XYZ file of N, CA and C in Angstrom:
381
model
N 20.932 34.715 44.363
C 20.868 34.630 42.909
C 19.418 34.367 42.498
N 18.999 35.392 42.100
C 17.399 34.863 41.485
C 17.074 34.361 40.264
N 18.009 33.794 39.298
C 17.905 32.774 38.361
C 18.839 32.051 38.869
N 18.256 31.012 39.300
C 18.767 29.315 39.347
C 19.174 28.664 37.709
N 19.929 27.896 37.558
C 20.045 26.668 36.355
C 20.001 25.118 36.952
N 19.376 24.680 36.338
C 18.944 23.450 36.604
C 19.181 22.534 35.443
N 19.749 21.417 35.356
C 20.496 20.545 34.482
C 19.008 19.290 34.313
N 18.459 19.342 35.253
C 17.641 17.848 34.846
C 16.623 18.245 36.077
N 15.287 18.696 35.246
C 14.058 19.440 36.198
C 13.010 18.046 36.178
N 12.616 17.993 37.301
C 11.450 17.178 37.069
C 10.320 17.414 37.745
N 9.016 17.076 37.673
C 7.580 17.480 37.938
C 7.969 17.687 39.897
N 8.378 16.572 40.419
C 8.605 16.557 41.710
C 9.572 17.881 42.467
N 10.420 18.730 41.985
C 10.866 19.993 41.727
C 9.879 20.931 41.610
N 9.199 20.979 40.836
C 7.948 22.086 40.698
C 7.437 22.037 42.393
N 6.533 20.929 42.168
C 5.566 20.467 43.420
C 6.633 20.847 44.564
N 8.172 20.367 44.807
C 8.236 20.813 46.104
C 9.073 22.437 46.433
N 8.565 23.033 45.398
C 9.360 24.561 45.479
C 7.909 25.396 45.007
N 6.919 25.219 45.232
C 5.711 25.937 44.962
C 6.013 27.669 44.394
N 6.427 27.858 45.232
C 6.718 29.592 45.050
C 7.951 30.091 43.940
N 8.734 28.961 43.766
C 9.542 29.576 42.627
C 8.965 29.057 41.477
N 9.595 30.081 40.372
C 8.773 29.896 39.091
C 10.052 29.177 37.822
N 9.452 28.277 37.242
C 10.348 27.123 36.466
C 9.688 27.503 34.648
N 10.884 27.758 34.174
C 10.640 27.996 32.900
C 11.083 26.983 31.856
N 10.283 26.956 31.129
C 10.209 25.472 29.742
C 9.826 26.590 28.490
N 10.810 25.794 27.578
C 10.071 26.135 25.984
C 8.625 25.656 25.496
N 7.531 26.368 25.104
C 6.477 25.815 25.034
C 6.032 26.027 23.633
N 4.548 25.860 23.445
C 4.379 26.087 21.481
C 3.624 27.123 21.916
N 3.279 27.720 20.996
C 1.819 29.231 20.936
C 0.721 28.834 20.976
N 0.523 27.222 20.923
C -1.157 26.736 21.361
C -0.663 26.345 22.929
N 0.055 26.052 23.142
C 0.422 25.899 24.432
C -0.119 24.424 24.814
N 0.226 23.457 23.722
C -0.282 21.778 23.751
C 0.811 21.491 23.423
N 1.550 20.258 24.282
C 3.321 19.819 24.217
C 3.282 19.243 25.407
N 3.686 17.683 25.147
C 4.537 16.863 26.297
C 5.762 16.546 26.178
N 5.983 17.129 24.778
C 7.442 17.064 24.467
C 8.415 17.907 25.027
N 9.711 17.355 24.787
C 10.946 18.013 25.569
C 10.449 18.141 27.202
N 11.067 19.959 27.534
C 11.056 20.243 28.760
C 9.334 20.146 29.342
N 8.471 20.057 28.555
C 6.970 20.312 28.835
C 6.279 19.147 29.736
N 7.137 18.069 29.331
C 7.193 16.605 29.852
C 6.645 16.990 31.145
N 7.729 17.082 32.186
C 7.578 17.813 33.487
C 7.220 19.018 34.366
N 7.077 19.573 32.908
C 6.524 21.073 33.610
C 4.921 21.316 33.264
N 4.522 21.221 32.441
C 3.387 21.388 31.965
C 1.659 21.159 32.814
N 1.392 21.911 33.168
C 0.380 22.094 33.783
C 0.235 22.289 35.688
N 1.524 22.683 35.676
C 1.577 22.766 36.968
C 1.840 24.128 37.366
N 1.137 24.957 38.342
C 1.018 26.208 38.656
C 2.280 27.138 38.791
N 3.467 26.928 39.067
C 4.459 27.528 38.467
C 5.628 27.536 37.818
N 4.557 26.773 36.845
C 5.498 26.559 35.120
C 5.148 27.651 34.556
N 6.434 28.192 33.984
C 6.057 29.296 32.966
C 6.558 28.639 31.234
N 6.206 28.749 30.664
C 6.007 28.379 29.330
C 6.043 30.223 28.323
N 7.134 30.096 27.866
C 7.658 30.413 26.703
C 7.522 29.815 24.866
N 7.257 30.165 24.570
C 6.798 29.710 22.929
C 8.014 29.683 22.594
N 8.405 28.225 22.148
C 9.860 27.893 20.846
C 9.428 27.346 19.496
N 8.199 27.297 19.620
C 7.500 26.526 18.099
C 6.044 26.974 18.430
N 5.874 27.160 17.115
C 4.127 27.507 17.263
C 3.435 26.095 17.187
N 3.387 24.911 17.045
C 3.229 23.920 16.625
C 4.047 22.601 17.519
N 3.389 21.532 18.313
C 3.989 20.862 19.191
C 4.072 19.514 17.496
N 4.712 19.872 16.740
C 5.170 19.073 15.911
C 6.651 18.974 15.117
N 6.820 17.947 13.956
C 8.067 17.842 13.312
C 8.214 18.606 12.224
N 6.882 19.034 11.193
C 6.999 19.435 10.026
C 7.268 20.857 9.806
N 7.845 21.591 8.966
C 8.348 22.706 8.564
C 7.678 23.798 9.142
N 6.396 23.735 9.158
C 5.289 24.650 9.500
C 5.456 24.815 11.074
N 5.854 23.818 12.112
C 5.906 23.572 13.250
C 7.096 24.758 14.067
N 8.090 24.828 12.808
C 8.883 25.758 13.439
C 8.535 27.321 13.133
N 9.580 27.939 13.702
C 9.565 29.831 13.990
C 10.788 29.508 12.798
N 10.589 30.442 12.086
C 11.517 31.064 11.395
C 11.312 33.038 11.735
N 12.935 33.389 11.055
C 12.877 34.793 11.249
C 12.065 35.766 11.212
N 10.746 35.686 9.951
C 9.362 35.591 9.823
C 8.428 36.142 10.535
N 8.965 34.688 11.754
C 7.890 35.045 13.106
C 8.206 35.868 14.412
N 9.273 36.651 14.107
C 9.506 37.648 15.198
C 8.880 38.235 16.206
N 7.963 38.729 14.832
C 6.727 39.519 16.036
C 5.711 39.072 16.605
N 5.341 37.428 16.191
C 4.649 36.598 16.943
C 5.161 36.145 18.033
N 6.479 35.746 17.770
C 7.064 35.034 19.259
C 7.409 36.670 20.132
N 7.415 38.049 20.055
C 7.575 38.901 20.715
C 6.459 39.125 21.780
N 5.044 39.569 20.466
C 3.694 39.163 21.010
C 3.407 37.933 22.596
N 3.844 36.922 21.458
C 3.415 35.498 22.332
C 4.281 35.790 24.096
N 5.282 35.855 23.961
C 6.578 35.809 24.600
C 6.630 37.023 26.064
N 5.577 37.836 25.770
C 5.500 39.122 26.061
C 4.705 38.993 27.647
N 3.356 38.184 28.112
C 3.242 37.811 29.205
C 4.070 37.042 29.890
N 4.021 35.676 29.507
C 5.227 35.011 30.486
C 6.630 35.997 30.922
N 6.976 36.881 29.855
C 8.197 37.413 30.371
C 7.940 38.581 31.918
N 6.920 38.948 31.637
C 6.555 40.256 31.957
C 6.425 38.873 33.793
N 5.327 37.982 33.773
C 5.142 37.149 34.643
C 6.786 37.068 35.264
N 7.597 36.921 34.557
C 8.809 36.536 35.601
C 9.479 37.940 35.757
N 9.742 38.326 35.309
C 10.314 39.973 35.614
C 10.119 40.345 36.737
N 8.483 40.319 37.018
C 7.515 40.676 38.120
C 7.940 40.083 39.459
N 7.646 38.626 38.969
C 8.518 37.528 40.349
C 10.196 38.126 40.621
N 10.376 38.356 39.798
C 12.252 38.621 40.172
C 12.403 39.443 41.124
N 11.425 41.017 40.478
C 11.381 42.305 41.250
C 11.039 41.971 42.635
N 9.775 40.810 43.008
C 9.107 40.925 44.361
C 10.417 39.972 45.191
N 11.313 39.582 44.489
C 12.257 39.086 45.339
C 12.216 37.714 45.203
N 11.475 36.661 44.411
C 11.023 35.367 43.931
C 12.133 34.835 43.575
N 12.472 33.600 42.670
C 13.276 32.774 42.330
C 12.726 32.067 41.058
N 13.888 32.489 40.119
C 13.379 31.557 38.644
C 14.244 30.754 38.454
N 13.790 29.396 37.779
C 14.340 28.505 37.198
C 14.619 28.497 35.775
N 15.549 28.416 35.301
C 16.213 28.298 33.733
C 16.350 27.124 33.385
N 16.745 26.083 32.728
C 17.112 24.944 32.420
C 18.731 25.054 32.058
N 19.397 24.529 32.412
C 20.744 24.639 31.769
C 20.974 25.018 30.509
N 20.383 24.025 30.223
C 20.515 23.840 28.859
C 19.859 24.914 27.617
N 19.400 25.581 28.789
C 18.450 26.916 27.730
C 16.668 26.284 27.525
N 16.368 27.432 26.818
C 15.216 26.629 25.952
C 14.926 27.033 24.636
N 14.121 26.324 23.689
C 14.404 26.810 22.379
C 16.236 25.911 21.658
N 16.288 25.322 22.698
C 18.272 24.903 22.280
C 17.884 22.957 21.869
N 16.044 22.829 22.187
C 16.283 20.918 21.891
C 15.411 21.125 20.930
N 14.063 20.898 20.814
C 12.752 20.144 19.813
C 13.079 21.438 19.109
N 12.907 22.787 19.762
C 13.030 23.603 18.549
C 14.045 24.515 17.882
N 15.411 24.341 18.006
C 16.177 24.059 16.942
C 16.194 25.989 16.514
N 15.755 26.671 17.719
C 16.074 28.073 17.247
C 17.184 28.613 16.589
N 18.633 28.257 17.757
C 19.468 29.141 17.141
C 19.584 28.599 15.709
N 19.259 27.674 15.037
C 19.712 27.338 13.403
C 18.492 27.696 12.856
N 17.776 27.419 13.518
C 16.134 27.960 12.516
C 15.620 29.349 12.802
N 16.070 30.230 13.548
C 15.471 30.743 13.843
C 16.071 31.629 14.707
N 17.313 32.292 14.036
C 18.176 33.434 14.838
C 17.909 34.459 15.147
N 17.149 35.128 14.879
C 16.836 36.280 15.043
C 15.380 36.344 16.359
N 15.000 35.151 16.542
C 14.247 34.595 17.819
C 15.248 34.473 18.589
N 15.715 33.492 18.636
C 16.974 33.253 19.398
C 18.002 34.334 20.208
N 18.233 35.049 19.060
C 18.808 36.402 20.039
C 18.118 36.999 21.108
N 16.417 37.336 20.640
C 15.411 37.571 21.173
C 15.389 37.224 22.807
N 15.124 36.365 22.746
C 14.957 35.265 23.621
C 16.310 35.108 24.769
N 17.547 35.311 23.842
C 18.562 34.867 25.107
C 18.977 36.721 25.380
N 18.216 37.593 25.089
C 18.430 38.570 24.840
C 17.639 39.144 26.319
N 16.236 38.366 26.435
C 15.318 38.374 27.430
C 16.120 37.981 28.491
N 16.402 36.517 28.509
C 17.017 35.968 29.281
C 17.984 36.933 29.924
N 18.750 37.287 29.242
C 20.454 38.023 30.149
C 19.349 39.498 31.079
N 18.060 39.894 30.096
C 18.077 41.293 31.341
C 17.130 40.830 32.509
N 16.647 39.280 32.205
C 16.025 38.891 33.639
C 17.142 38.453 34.633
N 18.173 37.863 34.062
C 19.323 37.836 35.006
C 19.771 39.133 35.505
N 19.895 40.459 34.567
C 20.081 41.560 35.803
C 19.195 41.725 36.686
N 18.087 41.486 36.936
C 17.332 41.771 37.607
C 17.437 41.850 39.195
Protein backbone atom coordinates (compact mmCIF):
# COMPACT_ATOMS: atom_id res chain seq x y z
CA UNK A 1 0.00 0.00 0.00
CA UNK A 2 1.78 3.19 -0.87
CA UNK A 3 -0.36 5.62 1.11
CA UNK A 4 -0.08 4.81 4.71
CA UNK A 5 -2.68 6.74 7.38
CA UNK A 6 -1.36 7.67 10.38
CA UNK A 7 -3.61 8.79 13.39
CA UNK A 8 -0.91 10.63 15.60
CA UNK A 9 2.56 11.54 13.51
CA UNK A 10 5.34 12.77 15.35
CA UNK A 11 8.86 14.41 14.47
CA UNK A 12 10.51 10.98 15.73
CA UNK A 13 8.43 9.10 12.72
CA UNK A 14 9.85 11.39 10.13
CA UNK A 15 13.55 10.95 11.47
CA UNK A 16 13.12 7.18 11.70
CA UNK A 17 11.50 6.45 8.16
CA UNK A 18 13.87 8.88 6.18
CA UNK A 19 12.79 7.68 2.75
CA UNK A 20 9.09 7.85 3.11
CA UNK A 21 7.45 11.03 2.49
CA UNK A 22 4.86 12.51 5.35
CA UNK A 23 2.32 14.98 4.35
CA UNK A 24 0.92 18.06 6.61
CA UNK A 25 -1.38 20.98 5.74
CA UNK A 26 0.84 23.96 5.42
CA UNK A 27 0.22 27.97 4.63
CA UNK A 28 1.56 29.52 1.09
CA UNK A 29 4.37 31.36 3.08
CA UNK A 30 5.15 28.12 4.32
CA UNK A 31 5.67 29.66 8.23
CA UNK A 32 3.36 27.37 10.77
CA UNK A 33 4.00 25.43 13.99
CA UNK A 34 0.59 25.05 14.17
CA UNK A 35 -1.53 21.92 13.87
CA UNK A 36 0.16 19.05 11.85
CA UNK A 37 3.37 21.48 11.12
CA UNK A 38 4.19 21.07 14.86
CA UNK A 39 6.04 17.84 13.91
CA UNK A 40 6.62 17.92 10.53
CA UNK A 41 7.99 21.07 9.63
CA UNK A 42 11.39 21.39 8.53
CA UNK A 43 12.39 18.09 8.22
CA UNK A 44 13.54 16.62 4.83
CA UNK A 45 10.63 14.48 4.08
CA UNK A 46 7.83 16.60 5.04
CA UNK A 47 5.78 17.55 2.32
CA UNK A 48 3.64 20.54 3.04
CA UNK A 49 0.52 21.29 1.17
CA UNK A 50 -1.10 24.86 1.53
CA UNK A 51 -4.60 24.87 3.72
CA UNK A 52 -4.35 28.64 4.54
CA UNK A 53 -2.36 31.21 2.98
CA UNK A 54 -1.71 32.77 6.33
CA UNK A 55 -0.40 30.74 9.60
CA UNK A 56 -3.19 32.82 11.39
CA UNK A 57 -6.94 33.26 12.95
CA UNK A 58 -8.32 36.24 11.04
CA UNK A 59 -10.59 36.10 7.96
CA UNK A 60 -7.83 36.96 5.59
CA UNK A 61 -5.86 33.81 6.94
CA UNK A 62 -8.26 31.54 5.29
CA UNK A 63 -8.84 30.12 1.41
CA UNK A 64 -12.09 30.77 0.39
CA UNK A 65 -13.60 29.53 -3.07
CA UNK A 66 -11.84 32.67 -4.50
CA UNK A 67 -8.60 31.09 -4.04
CA UNK A 68 -8.80 28.10 -6.24
CA UNK A 69 -6.30 28.88 -8.49
CA UNK A 70 -3.84 29.86 -5.91
CA UNK A 71 -4.12 26.80 -3.86
CA UNK A 72 -3.98 24.81 -7.51
CA UNK A 73 -0.81 26.91 -8.39
CA UNK A 74 0.59 26.57 -4.76
CA UNK A 75 -0.48 22.83 -4.43
CA UNK A 76 0.95 21.88 -7.80
CA UNK A 77 4.79 20.99 -6.72
CA UNK A 78 4.32 19.18 -3.57
CA UNK A 79 1.72 17.11 -5.45
CA UNK A 80 3.70 16.48 -8.44
CA UNK A 81 6.78 15.69 -5.48
CA UNK A 82 4.60 12.79 -4.22
CA UNK A 83 3.10 11.37 -7.36
CA UNK A 84 6.77 11.03 -8.39
CA UNK A 85 7.69 9.12 -5.01
CA UNK A 86 4.58 6.83 -5.48
CA UNK A 87 5.57 6.00 -9.20
CA UNK A 88 9.41 5.16 -8.06
CA UNK A 89 7.76 2.73 -5.68
CA UNK A 90 8.20 5.11 -2.29
CA UNK A 91 5.70 5.35 0.55
CA UNK A 92 3.44 8.33 1.58
CA UNK A 93 2.09 9.30 4.68
CA UNK A 94 -1.51 10.89 5.01
CA UNK A 95 -2.70 11.84 8.40
CA UNK A 96 -5.89 10.17 9.26
CA UNK A 97 -7.46 12.69 9.86
CA UNK A 98 -6.86 14.40 6.44
CA UNK A 99 -5.44 17.80 6.10
CA UNK A 100 -7.06 21.05 5.61
CA UNK A 101 -9.93 19.04 8.12
CA UNK A 102 -8.24 21.12 11.70
CA UNK A 103 -6.73 25.00 11.77
CA UNK A 104 -8.07 25.33 8.35
CA UNK A 105 -11.56 24.60 8.33
CA UNK A 106 -11.68 23.85 4.38
CA UNK A 107 -14.48 21.71 3.88
CA UNK A 108 -16.83 24.73 5.50
CA UNK A 109 -14.67 27.52 4.26
CA UNK A 110 -13.60 26.50 1.48
CA UNK A 111 -15.33 23.69 -0.68
CA UNK A 112 -14.44 23.94 -3.69
CA UNK A 113 -10.54 23.60 -2.32
CA UNK A 114 -11.53 20.89 -0.47
CA UNK A 115 -12.86 18.83 -3.24
CA UNK A 116 -9.63 19.85 -4.89
CA UNK A 117 -7.53 18.55 -2.57
CA UNK A 118 -9.36 15.25 -1.51
CA UNK A 119 -9.78 15.01 -5.19
CA UNK A 120 -5.73 14.92 -5.38
CA UNK A 121 -5.66 12.78 -2.64
CA UNK A 122 -7.98 9.72 -4.05
CA UNK A 123 -5.71 9.78 -7.61
CA UNK A 124 -2.45 9.58 -5.46
CA UNK A 125 -4.05 6.65 -3.81
CA UNK A 126 -4.50 5.04 -7.32
CA UNK A 127 -1.26 5.28 -7.88
Amino acid sequence: MPIRREHQITRQMLRDEPDTLWVFGDTLIGKSLGGQAAEMRGEPNAVGIATKPLPAMDPAAYFTDADIETFRRAAEPPCRRLADHLRSGGIVVWPAAGIGTGLADLERRSPRIWASLEGTRESLERL
